[in-house]
Amino acid sequence: MPTRATDGRRAAVLGSPIAHSLSPVLHRAAYEAAGLTGWSYDSFDVDEAALPGFLDRLGPEWAGLSLTMPLKRAVIPLLDEVSDTAASVDAVNTLIFTEDGRRRGDNTDIPGMVAALREHGVEEVGSAAILGAGATASSALAALARICTGEVVAYVRSEARAAEMRQWGERLDVEVRTRDWADAAEALNAPLVIATTPAGTTDALAAAVPERPATLFDVLYDPWPTELAARWSMFGGAVVGGLDLLVHQAVLQFEQMTGQVPGPLEAMRQAGEKALAGR
């Protein structure tokens, strides 16, 4: 794609609630590092009902949008095209306005997870465990479809969630076995553990970290470290955090929106670390 670094281009993150989002910090740092002085990146509190009207009001100066909850599925009917990656999990976190005025949806969370793991030396695993079964867990399964050669065990709280994870496994061609959350401590012995649960959910598991843990990918970034991540590091295990995911998916968004490759990953990471330290 030719560079789109022209004056007056706009981008933003949409969702509800949105005040907590680090996306403006990351993207503005990227624009500064890349010398895109005419670019701006904002945040707007937009829910499902308001999304169609919001999109219809945007002018030709808009390059793209980052989308967070609850819009990742709601936006799909409003798009002209959806990437295979986004379609695989029915979730779009990136909307690109093409030069001919079309709306193209993509998902950078999945390749962002793969890139964050690769940065920490994890390129392939024989098996893995997932803690949780929400929307992030389906993205984790899609990422594991690219790097896991064997079984994935998902630890969930209900049979309904278990059934959902097995269905996602079939759809993504990943061998998924489900276990009850009461057995979640067993997950910590896996070569790769991906924690996708809300803050505080895995705190009780910290005491069960094995003496020689392998790799933990905890998608949370605030508060950080989680009790599980802190204990994991104390025992010498490798830890990939939510900020790692955030910056890797955001740099992919930057590259699609601006056409500049590679994006300034380190500038975005440093800006994110500084922002989190100030909270």
mmCIF file of C-alpha atoms in Angstrom:
data_model
loop_
_atom_site.group_PDB
_atom_site.id
_atom_site.type_symbol
_atom_site.label_atom_id
_atom_site.label_comp_id
_atom_site.label_asym_id
_atom_site.label_seq_id
_atom_site.Cartn_x
_atom_site.Cartn_y
_atom_site.Cartn_z
ATOM 1 C CA MET A 1 0.000 0.000 0.000
ATOM 2 C CA PRO A 2 1.383 3.468 -0.819
ATOM 3 C CA THR A 3 1.955 5.774 2.101
ATOM 4 C CA ARG A 4 -1.100 7.618 3.344
ATOM 5 C CA ALA A 5 0.916 10.112 5.390
ATOM 6 C CA THR A 6 -0.906 13.185 4.136
ATOM 7 C CA ASP A 7 -1.909 16.222 6.172
ATOM 8 C CA GLY A 8 -5.071 16.108 8.219
ATOM 9 C CA ARG A 9 -5.668 12.375 8.458
ATOM 10 C CA ARG A 10 -7.688 11.216 11.449
ATOM 11 C CA ALA A 11 -8.076 8.004 13.438
ATOM 12 C CA ALA A 12 -9.663 7.085 16.757
ATOM 13 C CA VAL A 13 -10.677 4.296 19.105
ATOM 14 C CA LEU A 14 -14.371 3.618 19.678
ATOM 15 C CA GLY A 15 -16.048 1.674 22.468
ATOM 16 C CA SER A 16 -18.080 2.022 25.633
ATOM 17 C CA PRO A 17 -16.687 2.657 28.179
ATOM 18 C CA ILE A 18 -13.580 4.109 26.560
ATOM 19 C CA ALA A 19 -11.876 6.385 29.100
ATOM 20 C CA HIS A 20 -9.474 3.605 30.172
ATOM 21 C CA SER A 21 -8.121 2.994 26.663
ATOM 22 C CA LEU A 22 -4.375 3.340 26.064
ATOM 23 C CA SER A 23 -4.851 3.430 22.294
ATOM 24 C CA PRO A 24 -4.603 7.241 21.997
ATOM 25 C CA VAL A 25 -1.322 7.196 23.938
ATOM 26 C CA LEU A 26 0.146 4.487 21.723
ATOM 27 C CA HIS A 27 -0.964 5.839 18.363
ATOM 28 C CA ARG A 28 -0.056 9.458 19.117
ATOM 29 C CA ALA A 29 3.415 8.289 20.141
ATOM 30 C CA ALA A 30 3.662 6.392 16.864
ATOM 31 C CA TYR A 31 2.668 9.453 14.844
ATOM 32 C CA GLU A 32 5.270 11.540 16.631
ATOM 33 C CA ALA A 33 7.988 8.935 16.105
ATOM 34 C CA ALA A 34 7.074 8.585 12.426
ATOM 35 C CA GLY A 35 6.882 12.337 11.806
ATOM 36 C CA LEU A 36 3.184 12.282 10.907
ATOM 37 C CA THR A 37 2.547 15.795 12.137
ATOM 38 C CA GLY A 38 -0.781 16.093 10.350
ATOM 39 C CA TRP A 39 -2.293 13.015 11.957
ATOM 40 C CA SER A 40 -4.553 12.929 15.026
ATOM 41 C CA TYR A 41 -5.945 10.075 17.116
ATOM 42 C CA ASP A 42 -8.897 10.505 19.479
ATOM 43 C CA SER A 43 -11.297 8.400 21.535
ATOM 44 C CA PHE A 44 -15.098 8.389 21.396
ATOM 45 C CA ASP A 45 -17.591 6.671 23.675
ATOM 46 C CA VAL A 46 -19.803 4.862 21.170
ATOM 47 C CA ASP A 47 -22.140 1.934 21.825
ATOM 48 C CA GLU A 48 -23.791 -0.466 19.378
ATOM 49 C CA ALA A 49 -26.838 1.722 18.828
ATOM 50 C CA ALA A 50 -24.774 4.816 18.007
ATOM 51 C CA LEU A 51 -22.207 3.084 15.780
ATOM 52 C CA PRO A 52 -24.019 3.212 12.391
ATOM 53 C CA GLY A 53 -24.694 6.939 12.655
ATOM 54 C CA PHE A 54 -21.161 7.647 13.847
ATOM 55 C CA LEU A 55 -19.629 5.872 10.859
ATOM 56 C CA ASP A 56 -21.965 7.572 8.409
ATOM 57 C CA ARG A 57 -20.862 11.004 9.641
ATOM 58 C CA LEU A 58 -17.158 10.437 9.022
ATOM 59 C CA GLY A 59 -15.525 12.319 6.168
ATOM 60 C CA PRO A 60 -12.719 11.469 3.724
ATOM 61 C CA GLU A 61 -10.051 12.632 6.174
ATOM 62 C CA TRP A 62 -10.558 9.480 8.238
ATOM 63 C CA ALA A 63 -7.939 6.756 7.787
ATOM 64 C CA GLY A 64 -9.203 4.171 10.253
ATOM 65 C CA LEU A 65 -10.636 3.208 13.612
ATOM 66 C CA SER A 66 -9.666 0.934 16.484
ATOM 67 C CA LEU A 67 -12.664 -0.877 17.957
ATOM 68 C CA THR A 68 -13.058 -2.274 21.439
ATOM 69 C CA MET A 69 -15.987 -3.737 23.367
ATOM 70 C CA PRO A 70 -18.869 -3.811 22.664
ATOM 71 C CA LEU A 71 -18.302 -3.017 18.973
ATOM 72 C CA LYS A 72 -16.105 -5.844 17.677
ATOM 73 C CA ARG A 73 -19.067 -7.856 16.405
ATOM 74 C CA ALA A 74 -21.590 -5.048 16.042
ATOM 75 C CA VAL A 75 -19.483 -3.408 13.323
ATOM 76 C CA ILE A 76 -19.389 -6.441 11.010
ATOM 77 C CA PRO A 77 -22.743 -5.819 9.233
ATOM 78 C CA LEU A 78 -21.616 -2.233 8.560
ATOM 79 C CA LEU A 79 -18.484 -3.248 6.627
ATOM 80 C CA ASP A 80 -17.864 -3.789 2.924
ATOM 81 C CA GLU A 81 -15.269 -6.504 3.498
ATOM 82 C CA VAL A 82 -13.872 -8.518 6.401
ATOM 83 C CA SER A 83 -10.482 -10.235 6.503
ATOM 84 C CA ASP A 84 -10.260 -13.986 6.939
ATOM 85 C CA THR A 85 -8.568 -13.442 10.310
ATOM 86 C CA ALA A 86 -11.449 -11.331 11.627
ATOM 87 C CA ALA A 87 -14.067 -13.651 10.149
ATOM 88 C CA SER A 88 -12.487 -16.638 11.885
ATOM 89 C CA VAL A 89 -13.528 -15.269 15.295
ATOM 90 C CA ASP A 90 -16.400 -12.968 14.284
ATOM 91 C CA ALA A 91 -14.504 -10.011 15.763
ATOM 92 C CA VAL A 92 -13.160 -6.838 14.134
ATOM 93 C CA ASN A 93 -10.889 -4.547 16.110
ATOM 94 C CA THR A 94 -9.571 -2.547 13.143
ATOM 95 C CA LEU A 95 -11.580 -0.625 10.545
ATOM 96 C CA ILE A 96 -9.710 0.785 7.568
ATOM 97 C CA PHE A 97 -11.247 3.337 5.219
ATOM 98 C CA THR A 98 -9.807 2.501 1.807
ATOM 99 C CA GLU A 99 -8.919 5.131 -0.759
ATOM 100 C CA ASP A 100 -12.013 4.220 -2.786
ATOM 101 C CA GLY A 101 -14.259 4.779 0.246
ATOM 102 C CA ARG A 102 -14.854 1.191 1.312
ATOM 103 C CA ARG A 103 -14.848 -0.037 4.908
ATOM 104 C CA ARG A 104 -12.505 -2.978 5.508
ATOM 105 C CA GLY A 105 -12.482 -4.857 8.811
ATOM 106 C CA ASP A 106 -9.558 -6.777 10.259
ATOM 107 C CA ASN A 107 -8.449 -8.294 13.551
ATOM 108 C CA THR A 108 -4.940 -7.456 14.751
ATOM 109 C CA ASP A 109 -5.407 -9.091 18.173
ATOM 110 C CA ILE A 110 -4.679 -12.544 16.753
ATOM 111 C CA PRO A 111 -1.423 -11.751 14.900
ATOM 112 C CA GLY A 112 -0.596 -9.408 17.800
ATOM 113 C CA MET A 113 -0.719 -12.350 20.208
ATOM 114 C CA VAL A 114 1.483 -14.423 17.914
ATOM 115 C CA ALA A 115 3.984 -11.561 17.565
ATOM 116 C CA ALA A 116 4.083 -10.922 21.327
ATOM 117 C CA LEU A 117 4.812 -14.590 21.980
ATOM 118 C CA ARG A 118 7.446 -14.701 19.246
ATOM 119 C CA GLU A 119 9.175 -11.688 20.790
ATOM 120 C CA HIS A 120 9.522 -13.742 23.987
ATOM 121 C CA GLY A 121 10.907 -16.743 22.141
ATOM 122 C CA VAL A 122 7.699 -18.765 21.806
ATOM 123 C CA GLU A 123 7.243 -19.723 18.168
ATOM 124 C CA GLU A 124 5.747 -23.194 18.563
ATOM 125 C CA VAL A 125 4.346 -25.256 21.445
ATOM 126 C CA GLY A 126 3.206 -28.843 21.659
ATOM 127 C CA SER A 127 0.216 -28.042 23.885
ATOM 128 C CA ALA A 128 -1.316 -25.110 25.750
ATOM 129 C CA ALA A 129 -3.900 -24.134 28.356
ATOM 130 C CA ILE A 130 -6.385 -21.266 28.311
ATOM 131 C CA LEU A 131 -7.876 -19.792 31.472
ATOM 132 C CA GLY A 132 -11.320 -18.415 30.655
ATOM 133 C CA ALA A 133 -13.776 -18.636 27.785
ATOM 134 C CA GLY A 134 -14.770 -15.126 26.743
ATOM 135 C CA ALA A 135 -14.107 -13.177 23.563
ATOM 136 C CA THR A 136 -10.377 -12.941 24.275
ATOM 137 C CA ALA A 137 -10.232 -16.710 24.692
ATOM 138 C CA SER A 138 -11.506 -17.215 21.152
ATOM 139 C CA SER A 139 -8.755 -14.916 19.860
ATOM 140 C CA ALA A 140 -6.258 -16.903 21.927
ATOM 141 C CA LEU A 141 -7.501 -20.099 20.290
ATOM 142 C CA ALA A 142 -7.072 -18.510 16.865
ATOM 143 C CA ALA A 143 -3.507 -17.540 17.770
ATOM 144 C CA LEU A 144 -2.813 -21.055 19.041
ATOM 145 C CA ALA A 145 -4.096 -22.428 15.734
ATOM 146 C CA ARG A 146 -0.953 -20.874 14.247
ATOM 147 C CA ILE A 147 1.616 -22.060 16.791
ATOM 148 C CA CYS A 148 0.271 -25.036 18.777
ATOM 149 C CA THR A 149 0.799 -28.491 17.303
ATOM 150 C CA GLY A 150 -1.251 -30.413 19.862
ATOM 151 C CA GLU A 151 -4.081 -30.162 22.357
ATOM 152 C CA VAL A 152 -5.427 -27.015 24.017
ATOM 153 C CA VAL A 153 -7.169 -27.390 27.371
ATOM 154 C CA ALA A 154 -9.616 -24.633 28.327
ATOM 155 C CA TYR A 155 -10.588 -24.132 31.976
ATOM 156 C CA VAL A 156 -14.091 -22.687 32.257
ATOM 157 C CA ARG A 157 -16.832 -22.076 34.819
ATOM 158 C CA SER A 158 -19.884 -23.561 33.085
ATOM 159 C CA GLU A 159 -20.880 -26.242 30.614
ATOM 160 C CA ALA A 160 -22.278 -23.555 28.331
ATOM 161 C CA ARG A 161 -18.859 -21.896 28.166
ATOM 162 C CA ALA A 162 -17.224 -25.278 27.677
ATOM 163 C CA ALA A 163 -19.489 -25.988 24.719
ATOM 164 C CA GLU A 164 -18.636 -22.596 23.210
ATOM 165 C CA MET A 165 -14.908 -23.279 23.471
ATOM 166 C CA ARG A 166 -15.274 -26.694 21.866
ATOM 167 C CA GLN A 167 -17.257 -25.104 19.037
ATOM 168 C CA TRP A 168 -14.535 -22.496 18.539
ATOM 169 C CA GLY A 169 -11.987 -25.283 18.463
ATOM 170 C CA GLU A 170 -13.886 -27.072 15.699
ATOM 171 C CA ARG A 171 -14.238 -23.853 13.740
ATOM 172 C CA LEU A 172 -10.547 -22.967 14.091
ATOM 173 C CA ASP A 173 -9.336 -26.544 13.616
ATOM 174 C CA VAL A 174 -7.790 -26.679 17.084
ATOM 175 C CA GLU A 175 -8.061 -29.744 19.305
ATOM 176 C CA VAL A 176 -9.821 -28.384 22.410
ATOM 177 C CA ARG A 177 -10.568 -30.214 25.640
ATOM 178 C CA THR A 178 -12.421 -28.443 28.438
ATOM 179 C CA ARG A 179 -12.032 -28.754 32.196
ATOM 180 C CA ASP A 180 -13.890 -27.214 35.112
ATOM 181 C CA TRP A 181 -12.462 -24.034 36.633
ATOM 182 C CA ALA A 182 -12.076 -25.884 39.939
ATOM 183 C CA ASP A 183 -9.177 -27.731 38.291
ATOM 184 C CA ALA A 184 -7.530 -24.594 36.908
ATOM 185 C CA ALA A 185 -4.342 -25.059 38.950
ATOM 186 C CA GLU A 186 -3.532 -27.979 36.636
ATOM 187 C CA ALA A 187 -3.260 -25.514 33.750
ATOM 188 C CA LEU A 188 -0.106 -24.003 35.223
ATOM 189 C CA ASN A 189 1.939 -27.032 34.226
ATOM 190 C CA ALA A 190 1.326 -26.493 30.511
ATOM 191 C CA PRO A 191 4.151 -25.334 28.188
ATOM 192 C CA LEU A 192 2.078 -22.199 27.497
ATOM 193 C CA VAL A 193 -0.682 -20.779 29.703
ATOM 194 C CA ILE A 194 -2.874 -17.970 28.348
ATOM 195 C CA ALA A 195 -4.906 -16.170 31.019
ATOM 196 C CA THR A 196 -7.861 -14.316 29.475
ATOM 197 C CA THR A 197 -9.917 -13.644 32.613
ATOM 198 C CA PRO A 198 -10.826 -10.302 34.281
ATOM 199 C CA ALA A 199 -8.640 -8.708 36.948
ATOM 200 C CA GLY A 200 -8.447 -10.702 40.174
ATOM 201 C CA THR A 201 -9.822 -13.929 38.726
ATOM 202 C CA THR A 202 -6.496 -15.794 38.721
ATOM 203 C CA ASP A 203 -5.135 -14.400 41.994
ATOM 204 C CA ALA A 204 -6.018 -17.561 43.879
ATOM 205 C CA LEU A 205 -3.947 -19.616 41.422
ATOM 206 C CA ALA A 206 -0.687 -17.816 42.262
ATOM 207 C CA ALA A 207 0.058 -20.201 45.117
ATOM 208 C CA ALA A 208 -0.100 -23.140 42.683
ATOM 209 C CA VAL A 209 2.643 -21.935 40.318
ATOM 210 C CA PRO A 210 5.022 -24.885 39.786
ATOM 211 C CA GLU A 211 8.716 -24.728 40.703
ATOM 212 C CA ARG A 212 9.780 -24.543 37.049
ATOM 213 C CA PRO A 213 6.995 -22.785 35.145
ATOM 214 C CA ALA A 214 7.221 -22.419 31.372
ATOM 215 C CA THR A 215 5.483 -19.420 29.723
ATOM 216 C CA LEU A 216 2.524 -17.387 30.956
ATOM 217 C CA PHE A 217 0.678 -14.979 28.668
ATOM 218 C CA ASP A 218 -1.561 -12.828 30.886
ATOM 219 C CA VAL A 219 -3.625 -10.467 28.725
ATOM 220 C CA LEU A 220 -4.178 -7.951 31.541
ATOM 221 C CA TYR A 221 -2.069 -4.800 31.708
ATOM 222 C CA ASP A 222 -3.721 -2.742 34.466
ATOM 223 C CA PRO A 223 -3.131 -3.532 37.264
ATOM 224 C CA TRP A 224 0.249 -5.069 36.472
ATOM 225 C CA PRO A 225 1.754 -7.382 37.377
ATOM 226 C CA THR A 226 -1.113 -9.614 38.369
ATOM 227 C CA GLU A 227 -0.475 -11.836 41.375
ATOM 228 C CA LEU A 228 -0.158 -14.812 39.036
ATOM 229 C CA ALA A 229 2.346 -13.022 36.776
ATOM 230 C CA ALA A 230 4.407 -11.810 39.738
ATOM 231 C CA ARG A 231 4.617 -15.298 41.228
ATOM 232 C CA TRP A 232 5.405 -16.766 37.808
ATOM 233 C CA SER A 233 8.328 -14.369 37.363
ATOM 234 C CA MET A 234 9.562 -15.068 40.904
ATOM 235 C CA PHE A 235 9.878 -18.744 39.979
ATOM 236 C CA GLY A 236 11.810 -17.913 36.812
ATOM 237 C CA GLY A 237 9.063 -18.453 34.245
ATOM 238 C CA ALA A 238 8.698 -16.356 31.097
ATOM 239 C CA VAL A 239 5.861 -13.807 31.260
ATOM 240 C CA VAL A 240 4.151 -12.084 28.346
ATOM 241 C CA GLY A 241 1.853 -9.300 29.499
ATOM 242 C CA GLY A 242 -1.160 -7.415 28.250
ATOM 243 C CA LEU A 243 0.948 -4.418 27.265
ATOM 244 C CA ASP A 244 2.973 -6.686 24.974
ATOM 245 C CA LEU A 245 -0.263 -7.669 23.237
ATOM 246 C CA LEU A 246 -1.546 -4.108 23.179
ATOM 247 C CA VAL A 247 1.502 -2.638 21.481
ATOM 248 C CA HIS A 248 1.858 -5.470 18.969
ATOM 249 C CA GLN A 249 -1.774 -5.268 17.858
ATOM 250 C CA ALA A 250 -1.602 -1.448 17.826
ATOM 251 C CA VAL A 251 1.513 -1.328 15.634
ATOM 252 C CA LEU A 252 -0.273 -3.540 13.118
ATOM 253 C CA GLN A 253 -3.172 -1.074 13.142
ATOM 254 C CA PHE A 254 -0.743 1.813 12.645
ATOM 255 C CA GLU A 255 0.808 0.063 9.647
ATOM 256 C CA GLN A 256 -2.563 -0.552 8.017
ATOM 257 C CA MET A 257 -3.845 2.956 8.646
ATOM 258 C CA THR A 258 -0.721 4.816 7.551
ATOM 259 C CA GLY A 259 0.920 2.445 5.072
ATOM 260 C CA GLN A 260 4.226 2.870 6.912
ATOM 261 C CA VAL A 261 5.981 -0.436 7.625
ATOM 262 C CA PRO A 262 7.465 -1.258 10.045
ATOM 263 C CA GLY A 263 5.660 0.815 12.613
ATOM 264 C CA PRO A 264 7.497 2.337 15.601
ATOM 265 C CA LEU A 265 6.908 -0.498 18.056
ATOM 266 C CA GLU A 266 9.402 0.622 20.696
ATOM 267 C CA ALA A 267 8.096 4.196 20.761
ATOM 268 C CA MET A 268 4.598 2.845 21.357
ATOM 269 C CA ARG A 269 5.803 0.466 24.074
ATOM 270 C CA GLN A 270 7.663 3.224 25.922
ATOM 271 C CA ALA A 271 4.617 5.494 25.756
ATOM 272 C CA GLY A 272 2.414 2.715 27.126
ATOM 273 C CA GLU A 273 4.810 1.950 29.974
ATOM 274 C CA LYS A 274 4.977 5.632 30.920
ATOM 275 C CA ALA A 275 1.201 5.990 30.880
ATOM 276 C CA LEU A 276 0.674 2.916 33.045
ATOM 277 C CA ALA A 277 3.335 4.052 35.506
ATOM 278 C CA GLY A 278 1.402 7.292 35.954
ATOM 279 C CA ARG A 279 -1.887 5.590 36.816
#
